[in-house]
């Protein structure tokens, strides 16, 4: 079943709308674009700097997709795109996201995550009929020190890493532009996404690749840090629900409530790799020095998202891991 989309009237002609997606060669951005191309009639423009975390192979050529390899901080080029395509909606995924890299070198995170967002917001000031949706993160809140409780939408921001601080800053800029300029802005803060096409430096693909090779699985500290995992397609579907609802000024939490310690994640990966390979992996967990400022636990209160959007996650964690292992094994042995 195809989703209903908005149509625009331009000079007496009915035309399909064009959506700008930033960071569309990345893991989450590419999944959202694939969802749009599969289930709507929208035209999509992808803007991506194609840094280390992006991959052109994440998207195939499509008659309703145009991609531009450019930094979102290139004001002149970004404005040309707005003039040419007359975007009805902008979904801003583009960001540096790797926490370890932010600890080693914070400056690129300031450039992409903060300056890039402000440049887009300034563009929305010029085109105030455009719906701007910002992809934020649960990491803006810092961490929960115990196993109980959730972050609420009004919980204070207490970011622990330069990455989280840059996303918190961008999130606050979006809120400020909404209040000051009355722009059509929405925000979503999600838990940890997982799924195929994720950069190999992230936890789940890293551990799967090592388990396939029978290598040690490096786990920070005691491995008891907990994350709420949501399958990337569930996240993408929720974003589209937000875009359709068009309740400007709203902020939503996107999570599944499927909390796993890093040890539990690794154990499930080893189990699934062994099953699909037909032999026991030789990999074992190897505890390594803990990350600086390592957050203990994230958990989001998603009650508003369930009520307002009818959001319920569909992909169980173990099923998602099984699909990702299958996907990576096909790549590994092809």
Short mmCIF file of C-alpha atoms in Angstrom, two decimals:
data_model
loop_
_atom_site.label_atom_id
_atom_site.label_comp_id
_atom_site.label_asym_id
_atom_site.label_seq_id
_atom_site.Cartn_x
_atom_site.Cartn_y
_atom_site.Cartn_z
CA UNK A 1 0.00 0.00 0.00
CA UNK A 2 1.43 3.36 -1.08
CA UNK A 3 1.36 6.21 1.38
CA UNK A 4 -0.60 9.32 0.57
CA UNK A 5 1.58 12.31 -0.19
CA UNK A 6 0.91 16.01 -0.57
CA UNK A 7 0.60 17.53 -4.03
CA UNK A 8 1.52 21.09 -4.93
CA UNK A 9 -0.18 23.38 -7.42
CA UNK A 10 2.38 25.31 -9.47
CA UNK A 11 1.15 27.58 -12.25
CA UNK A 12 -2.06 25.61 -12.56
CA UNK A 13 -0.23 22.28 -12.84
CA UNK A 14 -0.28 19.59 -10.18
CA UNK A 15 3.25 18.42 -9.41
CA UNK A 16 4.75 15.91 -7.04
CA UNK A 17 6.68 17.41 -4.14
CA UNK A 18 10.45 17.34 -3.82
CA UNK A 19 12.09 16.48 -0.48
CA UNK A 20 15.67 17.32 0.45
CA UNK A 21 17.47 14.69 2.51
CA UNK A 22 20.90 15.63 3.85
CA UNK A 23 23.37 12.84 4.56
CA UNK A 24 21.53 10.48 2.23
CA UNK A 25 24.55 8.29 1.51
CA UNK A 26 24.83 7.52 5.21
CA UNK A 27 23.26 4.64 7.10
CA UNK A 28 20.03 6.25 8.35
CA UNK A 29 19.64 8.79 5.55
CA UNK A 30 19.90 6.16 2.83
CA UNK A 31 17.29 3.97 4.53
CA UNK A 32 14.89 6.90 4.70
CA UNK A 33 15.45 7.66 1.01
CA UNK A 34 14.84 4.03 0.07
CA UNK A 35 11.59 4.17 2.06
CA UNK A 36 10.48 7.31 0.19
CA UNK A 37 11.29 5.81 -3.20
CA UNK A 38 9.58 2.52 -2.37
CA UNK A 39 6.38 3.85 -0.80
CA UNK A 40 5.71 7.38 -2.10
CA UNK A 41 5.76 9.27 -5.39
CA UNK A 42 8.01 12.05 -4.05
CA UNK A 43 11.09 13.29 -5.81
CA UNK A 44 14.14 13.17 -3.55
CA UNK A 45 17.30 15.27 -3.59
CA UNK A 46 20.21 13.85 -1.59
CA UNK A 47 22.94 16.18 -0.38
CA UNK A 48 25.99 14.45 1.11
CA UNK A 49 29.65 15.36 1.65
CA UNK A 50 30.53 11.67 1.19
CA UNK A 51 32.87 11.44 4.18
CA UNK A 52 34.26 8.19 5.62
CA UNK A 53 30.87 7.12 7.07
CA UNK A 54 28.97 7.50 3.78
CA UNK A 55 28.85 5.12 0.85
CA UNK A 56 27.50 5.76 -2.65
CA UNK A 57 26.58 2.08 -2.89
CA UNK A 58 23.96 2.62 -0.16
CA UNK A 59 21.69 4.01 -2.90
CA UNK A 60 21.04 2.79 -6.44
CA UNK A 61 20.12 5.04 -9.35
CA UNK A 62 16.46 5.96 -9.47
CA UNK A 63 14.52 8.29 -11.80
CA UNK A 64 13.13 10.21 -8.80
CA UNK A 65 16.46 10.59 -7.01
CA UNK A 66 19.15 13.22 -7.56
CA UNK A 67 22.33 13.19 -5.49
CA UNK A 68 24.88 15.95 -5.01
CA UNK A 69 28.26 15.42 -3.35
CA UNK A 70 28.80 18.68 -1.49
CA UNK A 71 29.34 19.99 2.03
CA UNK A 72 26.14 21.40 3.56
CA UNK A 73 28.25 24.34 4.73
CA UNK A 74 28.56 25.48 1.08
CA UNK A 75 25.93 28.22 1.37
CA UNK A 76 25.93 29.18 -2.29
CA UNK A 77 25.38 25.67 -3.57
CA UNK A 78 22.71 24.89 -1.00
CA UNK A 79 20.78 28.03 -1.98
CA UNK A 80 20.97 27.07 -5.66
CA UNK A 81 19.37 23.75 -4.77
CA UNK A 82 16.54 25.48 -2.91
CA UNK A 83 15.92 27.82 -5.86
CA UNK A 84 15.98 24.96 -8.37
CA UNK A 85 13.95 22.34 -6.53
CA UNK A 86 11.58 24.38 -4.31
CA UNK A 87 11.71 21.85 -1.48
CA UNK A 88 8.53 21.29 0.48
CA UNK A 89 10.32 19.39 3.26
CA UNK A 90 13.91 19.01 4.44
CA UNK A 91 15.02 16.04 6.55
CA UNK A 92 18.42 16.76 8.07
CA UNK A 93 20.40 13.60 8.82
CA UNK A 94 23.86 14.87 7.82
CA UNK A 95 26.22 14.73 10.79
CA UNK A 96 29.47 13.40 12.11
CA UNK A 97 28.29 10.69 14.52
CA UNK A 98 31.19 8.57 15.77
CA UNK A 99 31.78 9.26 19.47
CA UNK A 100 35.35 7.96 19.53
CA UNK A 101 36.29 10.19 16.59
CA UNK A 102 34.75 13.19 18.35
CA UNK A 103 36.90 12.52 21.41
CA UNK A 104 40.03 12.39 19.27
CA UNK A 105 39.19 15.42 17.12
CA UNK A 106 36.10 17.48 18.01
CA UNK A 107 36.42 20.21 15.35
CA UNK A 108 34.78 18.37 12.41
CA UNK A 109 31.74 17.83 14.63
CA UNK A 110 31.42 21.57 15.22
CA UNK A 111 31.68 22.19 11.48
CA UNK A 112 29.19 19.59 10.24
CA UNK A 113 26.77 19.25 13.12
CA UNK A 114 26.47 22.84 14.33
CA UNK A 115 27.52 25.15 11.48
CA UNK A 116 25.90 22.91 8.88
CA UNK A 117 22.61 22.92 10.74
CA UNK A 118 22.61 26.69 11.21
CA UNK A 119 23.27 27.22 7.48
CA UNK A 120 20.26 25.06 6.66
CA UNK A 121 18.14 26.92 9.20
CA UNK A 122 19.15 30.22 7.62
CA UNK A 123 18.00 28.81 4.30
CA UNK A 124 14.66 27.87 5.84
CA UNK A 125 14.33 31.49 6.98
CA UNK A 126 14.38 32.42 3.28
CA UNK A 127 11.90 29.68 2.41
CA UNK A 128 9.60 29.65 5.47
CA UNK A 129 6.95 27.42 3.88
CA UNK A 130 9.40 24.51 3.99
CA UNK A 131 8.98 21.91 6.74
CA UNK A 132 12.39 21.30 8.36
CA UNK A 133 12.87 18.11 10.37
CA UNK A 134 16.00 17.66 12.46
CA UNK A 135 17.33 14.22 13.38
CA UNK A 136 18.65 14.49 16.93
CA UNK A 137 19.76 11.80 19.38
CA UNK A 138 19.14 10.51 22.90
CA UNK A 139 22.80 11.28 23.65
CA UNK A 140 21.96 14.97 24.14
CA UNK A 141 20.65 14.02 27.60
CA UNK A 142 23.88 12.43 28.79
CA UNK A 143 23.19 9.14 30.54
CA UNK A 144 21.07 7.41 33.13
CA UNK A 145 23.16 6.14 36.04
CA UNK A 146 20.87 3.24 36.91
CA UNK A 147 18.67 0.65 35.21
CA UNK A 148 15.36 2.36 35.98
CA UNK A 149 13.65 5.39 34.49
CA UNK A 150 13.56 7.14 31.12
CA UNK A 151 14.55 10.44 29.63
CA UNK A 152 11.55 12.74 29.30
CA UNK A 153 11.11 15.38 26.63
CA UNK A 154 11.84 18.05 29.24
CA UNK A 155 14.90 16.30 30.71
CA UNK A 156 17.93 18.64 30.83
CA UNK A 157 20.65 18.36 28.23
CA UNK A 158 23.87 17.01 29.77
CA UNK A 159 25.95 15.74 26.82
CA UNK A 160 29.00 13.63 27.68
CA UNK A 161 31.01 13.63 24.42
CA UNK A 162 31.93 16.32 21.88
CA UNK A 163 29.63 14.50 19.44
CA UNK A 164 26.69 14.68 21.84
CA UNK A 165 27.46 18.32 22.62
CA UNK A 166 27.41 19.21 18.93
CA UNK A 167 24.04 17.49 18.44
CA UNK A 168 22.66 19.19 21.56
CA UNK A 169 23.78 22.54 20.18
CA UNK A 170 22.15 21.90 16.81
CA UNK A 171 18.97 20.69 18.54
CA UNK A 172 18.82 23.92 20.58
CA UNK A 173 19.41 26.05 17.48
CA UNK A 174 16.40 24.35 15.87
CA UNK A 175 14.27 25.11 18.92
CA UNK A 176 15.46 28.73 18.97
CA UNK A 177 14.77 29.26 15.26
CA UNK A 178 11.31 27.78 15.73
CA UNK A 179 10.51 30.15 18.59
CA UNK A 180 12.13 33.29 17.18
CA UNK A 181 11.24 33.00 13.50
CA UNK A 182 8.08 30.82 13.77
CA UNK A 183 9.50 28.35 11.27
CA UNK A 184 7.96 24.98 10.43
CA UNK A 185 10.40 22.86 12.44
CA UNK A 186 10.07 19.44 14.07
CA UNK A 187 12.69 17.37 15.92
CA UNK A 188 13.09 13.68 16.71
CA UNK A 189 15.54 12.16 19.18
CA UNK A 190 16.15 8.47 18.66
CA UNK A 191 17.89 5.61 20.40
CA UNK A 192 20.64 3.54 18.79
CA UNK A 193 19.75 2.56 15.24
CA UNK A 194 20.83 -0.76 13.76
CA UNK A 195 20.38 -2.38 10.37
CA UNK A 196 22.18 -3.15 7.10
CA UNK A 197 24.54 -0.66 5.43
CA UNK A 198 25.79 0.75 8.74
CA UNK A 199 29.39 1.98 8.84
CA UNK A 200 31.82 -0.74 9.90
CA UNK A 201 33.14 1.36 12.80
CA UNK A 202 29.82 1.10 14.66
CA UNK A 203 29.35 -1.55 17.35
CA UNK A 204 27.10 -4.12 15.65
CA UNK A 205 28.79 -4.29 12.22
CA UNK A 206 32.22 -4.25 13.88
CA UNK A 207 31.36 -7.23 16.07
CA UNK A 208 29.71 -9.15 13.22
CA UNK A 209 32.76 -8.78 10.98
CA UNK A 210 35.05 -9.89 13.80
CA UNK A 211 32.80 -12.83 14.71
CA UNK A 212 32.83 -14.02 11.09
CA UNK A 213 36.64 -13.95 11.14
CA UNK A 214 36.83 -15.51 14.62
CA UNK A 215 38.61 -12.49 16.05
CA UNK A 216 38.30 -11.14 19.64
CA UNK A 217 35.36 -8.81 20.26
CA UNK A 218 36.67 -5.63 21.97
CA UNK A 219 34.18 -4.42 24.57
CA UNK A 220 34.65 -1.24 26.60
CA UNK A 221 34.92 -1.49 30.39
CA UNK A 222 32.81 -4.23 31.96
CA UNK A 223 30.42 -4.44 28.99
CA UNK A 224 27.35 -3.58 31.08
CA UNK A 225 26.60 -0.26 29.37
CA UNK A 226 23.02 -0.37 28.05
CA UNK A 227 21.43 1.01 24.90
CA UNK A 228 17.91 1.11 23.51
CA UNK A 229 18.10 -0.40 20.00
CA UNK A 230 15.65 0.45 17.22
CA UNK A 231 15.75 -1.04 13.74
CA UNK A 232 16.51 1.65 11.18
CA UNK A 233 13.39 1.06 9.07
CA UNK A 234 11.18 1.53 12.14
CA UNK A 235 12.94 4.86 12.68
CA UNK A 236 12.44 5.86 9.03
CA UNK A 237 8.72 5.08 9.14
CA UNK A 238 8.34 7.21 12.26
CA UNK A 239 10.06 10.17 10.60
CA UNK A 240 7.61 9.96 7.73
CA UNK A 241 4.71 9.93 10.20
CA UNK A 242 6.12 13.16 11.68
CA UNK A 243 6.38 14.73 8.23
CA UNK A 244 2.80 13.76 7.41
CA UNK A 245 1.39 15.04 10.71
CA UNK A 246 3.04 18.46 10.23
CA UNK A 247 2.55 19.47 13.86
CA UNK A 248 5.22 22.14 13.85
CA UNK A 249 7.21 22.84 16.98
CA UNK A 250 6.83 19.29 18.25
CA UNK A 251 9.66 17.06 19.52
CA UNK A 252 9.39 13.28 19.49
CA UNK A 253 11.30 10.42 21.07
CA UNK A 254 11.90 7.39 18.86
CA UNK A 255 12.87 4.19 20.66
CA UNK A 256 11.81 0.58 20.96
CA UNK A 257 12.40 -0.16 24.64
CA UNK A 258 14.63 -3.07 23.59
CA UNK A 259 17.51 -2.38 25.98
CA UNK A 260 20.62 -4.52 25.68
CA UNK A 261 23.99 -4.44 27.40
CA UNK A 262 27.01 -4.53 25.12
CA UNK A 263 27.71 -8.06 26.35
CA UNK A 264 24.19 -9.15 25.38
CA UNK A 265 24.63 -7.62 21.92
CA UNK A 266 27.92 -9.46 21.38
CA UNK A 267 26.53 -12.77 22.64
CA UNK A 268 23.56 -12.55 20.28
CA UNK A 269 25.85 -11.72 17.38
CA UNK A 270 28.08 -14.72 18.11
CA UNK A 271 25.03 -16.98 18.37
CA UNK A 272 23.60 -15.76 15.06
CA UNK A 273 26.92 -15.86 13.19
CA UNK A 274 27.50 -19.42 14.40
CA UNK A 275 24.01 -20.46 13.31
CA UNK A 276 24.23 -18.94 9.84
CA UNK A 277 27.80 -20.14 9.20
CA UNK A 278 26.99 -23.64 10.42
CA UNK A 279 29.93 -23.67 12.80
CA UNK A 280 30.82 -22.13 16.13
CA UNK A 281 32.64 -18.82 15.88
CA UNK A 282 35.97 -18.72 17.70
CA UNK A 283 35.36 -15.14 18.82
CA UNK A 284 35.28 -14.28 22.50
CA UNK A 285 34.70 -11.01 24.30
CA UNK A 286 37.92 -9.15 25.14
CA UNK A 287 37.39 -6.32 27.62
CA UNK A 288 39.37 -3.17 26.81
CA UNK A 289 39.99 0.15 28.55
CA UNK A 290 36.75 2.07 28.89
CA UNK A 291 35.94 5.01 26.64
CA UNK A 292 36.42 8.46 28.20
CA UNK A 293 33.11 9.83 29.46
CA UNK A 294 31.33 6.61 28.53
CA UNK A 295 27.57 6.90 29.10
CA UNK A 296 26.08 4.05 31.13
CA UNK A 297 22.51 3.84 29.85
CA UNK A 298 20.03 5.53 27.52
CA UNK A 299 16.27 5.06 27.61
CA UNK A 300 13.56 7.25 26.12
CA UNK A 301 9.98 7.86 27.20
CA UNK A 302 8.13 7.30 23.89
CA UNK A 303 4.59 7.66 25.24
CA UNK A 304 3.92 10.87 23.30
CA UNK A 305 5.16 9.29 20.07
CA UNK A 306 2.85 6.32 20.57
CA UNK A 307 -0.16 8.53 21.26
CA UNK A 308 0.41 11.24 18.65
CA UNK A 309 1.82 9.11 15.81
CA UNK A 310 0.57 5.63 16.59
CA UNK A 311 4.21 4.52 16.70
CA UNK A 312 5.03 0.97 17.63
CA UNK A 313 8.26 -0.70 16.62
CA UNK A 314 7.95 -3.75 14.37
CA UNK A 315 11.39 -5.39 14.22
CA UNK A 316 12.52 -7.42 17.20
CA UNK A 317 16.19 -7.05 18.11
CA UNK A 318 17.14 -10.69 17.48
CA UNK A 319 15.35 -10.69 14.12
CA UNK A 320 17.19 -7.54 13.11
CA UNK A 321 20.55 -9.04 14.09
CA UNK A 322 19.73 -12.16 12.04
CA UNK A 323 19.01 -10.07 8.95
CA UNK A 324 22.16 -7.95 9.34
CA UNK A 325 24.34 -11.06 9.78
CA UNK A 326 22.80 -12.55 6.64
CA UNK A 327 23.44 -9.31 4.74
CA UNK A 328 27.09 -9.08 5.84
CA UNK A 329 27.77 -12.77 5.20
CA UNK A 330 26.55 -12.35 1.61
CA UNK A 331 28.96 -9.44 1.18
CA UNK A 332 31.79 -11.29 2.92
CA UNK A 333 31.59 -14.39 0.76
CA UNK A 334 30.53 -12.81 -2.53
#
